[in-house]
């Protein structure tokens, strides 16, 4: 993985984590927290979407949407576990 790919990876994770934080909790988690939430969300969506037959396309916008949806799923699941 080149430095440009790593930089895009981190930017997509940060944006997706921030968006998910805005949608689920109402605030972000800091830069590192947003990156972690976005990357884990991308992994969740990357596993879940092909299993149910959903494809969002390619490109950076699709990657951000993909990671954001996965991050929202992650945050909702974490909220449910905390409440239980």
PDB file of C-alpha atoms in Angstrom:
ATOM      1  CA  UNK A   1       0.000   0.000   0.000  1.00  0.00           C
ATOM      2  CA  UNK A   2       1.425   3.326  -1.039  1.00  0.00           C
ATOM      3  CA  UNK A   3       1.400   6.504   0.993  1.00  0.00           C
ATOM      4  CA  UNK A   4      -1.406   7.972  -1.141  1.00  0.00           C
ATOM      5  CA  UNK A   5      -3.595   4.916  -0.586  1.00  0.00           C
ATOM      6  CA  UNK A   6      -2.947   5.043   3.148  1.00  0.00           C
ATOM      7  CA  UNK A   7      -3.816   8.737   3.232  1.00  0.00           C
ATOM      8  CA  UNK A   8      -7.105   8.148   1.358  1.00  0.00           C
ATOM      9  CA  UNK A   9      -7.843   5.215   3.690  1.00  0.00           C
ATOM     10  CA  UNK A  10      -7.398   7.453   6.750  1.00  0.00           C
ATOM     11  CA  UNK A  11      -9.397  10.336   5.265  1.00  0.00           C
ATOM     12  CA  UNK A  12     -12.320   8.072   4.344  1.00  0.00           C
ATOM     13  CA  UNK A  13     -12.238   6.556   7.833  1.00  0.00           C
ATOM     14  CA  UNK A  14     -12.168   9.967   9.511  1.00  0.00           C
ATOM     15  CA  UNK A  15     -15.023  11.381   7.431  1.00  0.00           C
ATOM     16  CA  UNK A  16     -17.154   8.249   7.807  1.00  0.00           C
ATOM     17  CA  UNK A  17     -16.556   8.095  11.561  1.00  0.00           C
ATOM     18  CA  UNK A  18     -17.443  11.767  11.957  1.00  0.00           C
ATOM     19  CA  UNK A  19     -20.620  11.382   9.891  1.00  0.00           C
ATOM     20  CA  UNK A  20     -21.671   8.299  11.842  1.00  0.00           C
ATOM     21  CA  UNK A  21     -21.042  10.145  15.103  1.00  0.00           C
ATOM     22  CA  UNK A  22     -23.250  12.994  13.895  1.00  0.00           C
ATOM     23  CA  UNK A  23     -26.021  10.627  12.843  1.00  0.00           C
ATOM     24  CA  UNK A  24     -26.050   8.326  15.883  1.00  0.00           C
ATOM     25  CA  UNK A  25     -24.766  10.239  18.882  1.00  0.00           C
ATOM     26  CA  UNK A  26     -24.827  13.850  17.822  1.00  0.00           C
ATOM     27  CA  UNK A  27     -21.073  14.480  18.153  1.00  0.00           C
ATOM     28  CA  UNK A  28     -17.730  13.101  16.985  1.00  0.00           C
ATOM     29  CA  UNK A  29     -15.198  10.958  18.805  1.00  0.00           C
ATOM     30  CA  UNK A  30     -12.033  12.927  18.108  1.00  0.00           C
ATOM     31  CA  UNK A  31      -9.774  12.345  15.123  1.00  0.00           C
ATOM     32  CA  UNK A  32      -8.386   8.954  16.146  1.00  0.00           C
ATOM     33  CA  UNK A  33     -11.795   7.730  17.351  1.00  0.00           C
ATOM     34  CA  UNK A  34     -13.443   8.796  14.103  1.00  0.00           C
ATOM     35  CA  UNK A  35     -10.789   7.023  12.050  1.00  0.00           C
ATOM     36  CA  UNK A  36     -11.183   3.805  14.059  1.00  0.00           C
ATOM     37  CA  UNK A  37     -14.993   3.914  13.896  1.00  0.00           C
ATOM     38  CA  UNK A  38     -14.886   4.629  10.151  1.00  0.00           C
ATOM     39  CA  UNK A  39     -12.427   1.842   9.385  1.00  0.00           C
ATOM     40  CA  UNK A  40     -14.278  -0.732  11.481  1.00  0.00           C
ATOM     41  CA  UNK A  41     -17.520   0.445   9.872  1.00  0.00           C
ATOM     42  CA  UNK A  42     -16.004  -0.054   6.430  1.00  0.00           C
ATOM     43  CA  UNK A  43     -14.998  -3.583   7.403  1.00  0.00           C
ATOM     44  CA  UNK A  44     -18.510  -4.347   8.664  1.00  0.00           C
ATOM     45  CA  UNK A  45     -20.137  -2.950   5.521  1.00  0.00           C
ATOM     46  CA  UNK A  46     -17.568  -4.707   3.327  1.00  0.00           C
ATOM     47  CA  UNK A  47     -18.596  -8.000   4.872  1.00  0.00           C
ATOM     48  CA  UNK A  48     -22.340  -7.355   5.143  1.00  0.00           C
ATOM     49  CA  UNK A  49     -23.211  -5.657   1.839  1.00  0.00           C
ATOM     50  CA  UNK A  50     -21.950  -8.389  -0.524  1.00  0.00           C
ATOM     51  CA  UNK A  51     -23.665 -11.007   1.646  1.00  0.00           C
ATOM     52  CA  UNK A  52     -27.039  -9.339   1.078  1.00  0.00           C
ATOM     53  CA  UNK A  53     -26.321  -8.336  -2.524  1.00  0.00           C
ATOM     54  CA  UNK A  54     -25.892  -4.562  -2.189  1.00  0.00           C
ATOM     55  CA  UNK A  55     -23.326  -2.668  -4.276  1.00  0.00           C
ATOM     56  CA  UNK A  56     -22.803   1.081  -3.952  1.00  0.00           C
ATOM     57  CA  UNK A  57     -20.329   1.429  -6.800  1.00  0.00           C
ATOM     58  CA  UNK A  58     -16.774   2.696  -6.789  1.00  0.00           C
ATOM     59  CA  UNK A  59     -15.027   5.953  -5.993  1.00  0.00           C
ATOM     60  CA  UNK A  60     -14.306   7.958  -2.897  1.00  0.00           C
ATOM     61  CA  UNK A  61     -17.903   9.128  -2.338  1.00  0.00           C
ATOM     62  CA  UNK A  62     -19.174   5.548  -2.518  1.00  0.00           C
ATOM     63  CA  UNK A  63     -16.410   4.500  -0.106  1.00  0.00           C
ATOM     64  CA  UNK A  64     -17.421   7.212   2.370  1.00  0.00           C
ATOM     65  CA  UNK A  65     -21.107   6.246   2.130  1.00  0.00           C
ATOM     66  CA  UNK A  66     -20.197   2.572   2.476  1.00  0.00           C
ATOM     67  CA  UNK A  67     -18.030   3.171   5.550  1.00  0.00           C
ATOM     68  CA  UNK A  68     -20.567   5.553   7.095  1.00  0.00           C
ATOM     69  CA  UNK A  69     -23.389   3.016   6.864  1.00  0.00           C
ATOM     70  CA  UNK A  70     -21.156   0.366   8.428  1.00  0.00           C
ATOM     71  CA  UNK A  71     -20.080   2.777  11.168  1.00  0.00           C
ATOM     72  CA  UNK A  72     -23.710   3.648  11.943  1.00  0.00           C
ATOM     73  CA  UNK A  73     -24.461  -0.071  12.255  1.00  0.00           C
ATOM     74  CA  UNK A  74     -21.469  -0.419  14.587  1.00  0.00           C
ATOM     75  CA  UNK A  75     -22.511   2.511  16.792  1.00  0.00           C
ATOM     76  CA  UNK A  76     -26.124   1.336  17.016  1.00  0.00           C
ATOM     77  CA  UNK A  77     -24.953  -2.142  18.040  1.00  0.00           C
ATOM     78  CA  UNK A  78     -22.602  -0.645  20.638  1.00  0.00           C
ATOM     79  CA  UNK A  79     -25.429   1.496  22.019  1.00  0.00           C
ATOM     80  CA  UNK A  80     -27.674  -1.572  22.302  1.00  0.00           C
ATOM     81  CA  UNK A  81     -24.965  -3.534  24.111  1.00  0.00           C
ATOM     82  CA  UNK A  82     -24.330  -0.664  26.552  1.00  0.00           C
ATOM     83  CA  UNK A  83     -28.029  -0.385  27.391  1.00  0.00           C
ATOM     84  CA  UNK A  84     -28.391  -4.114  28.062  1.00  0.00           C
TER      85      UNK A  84
END
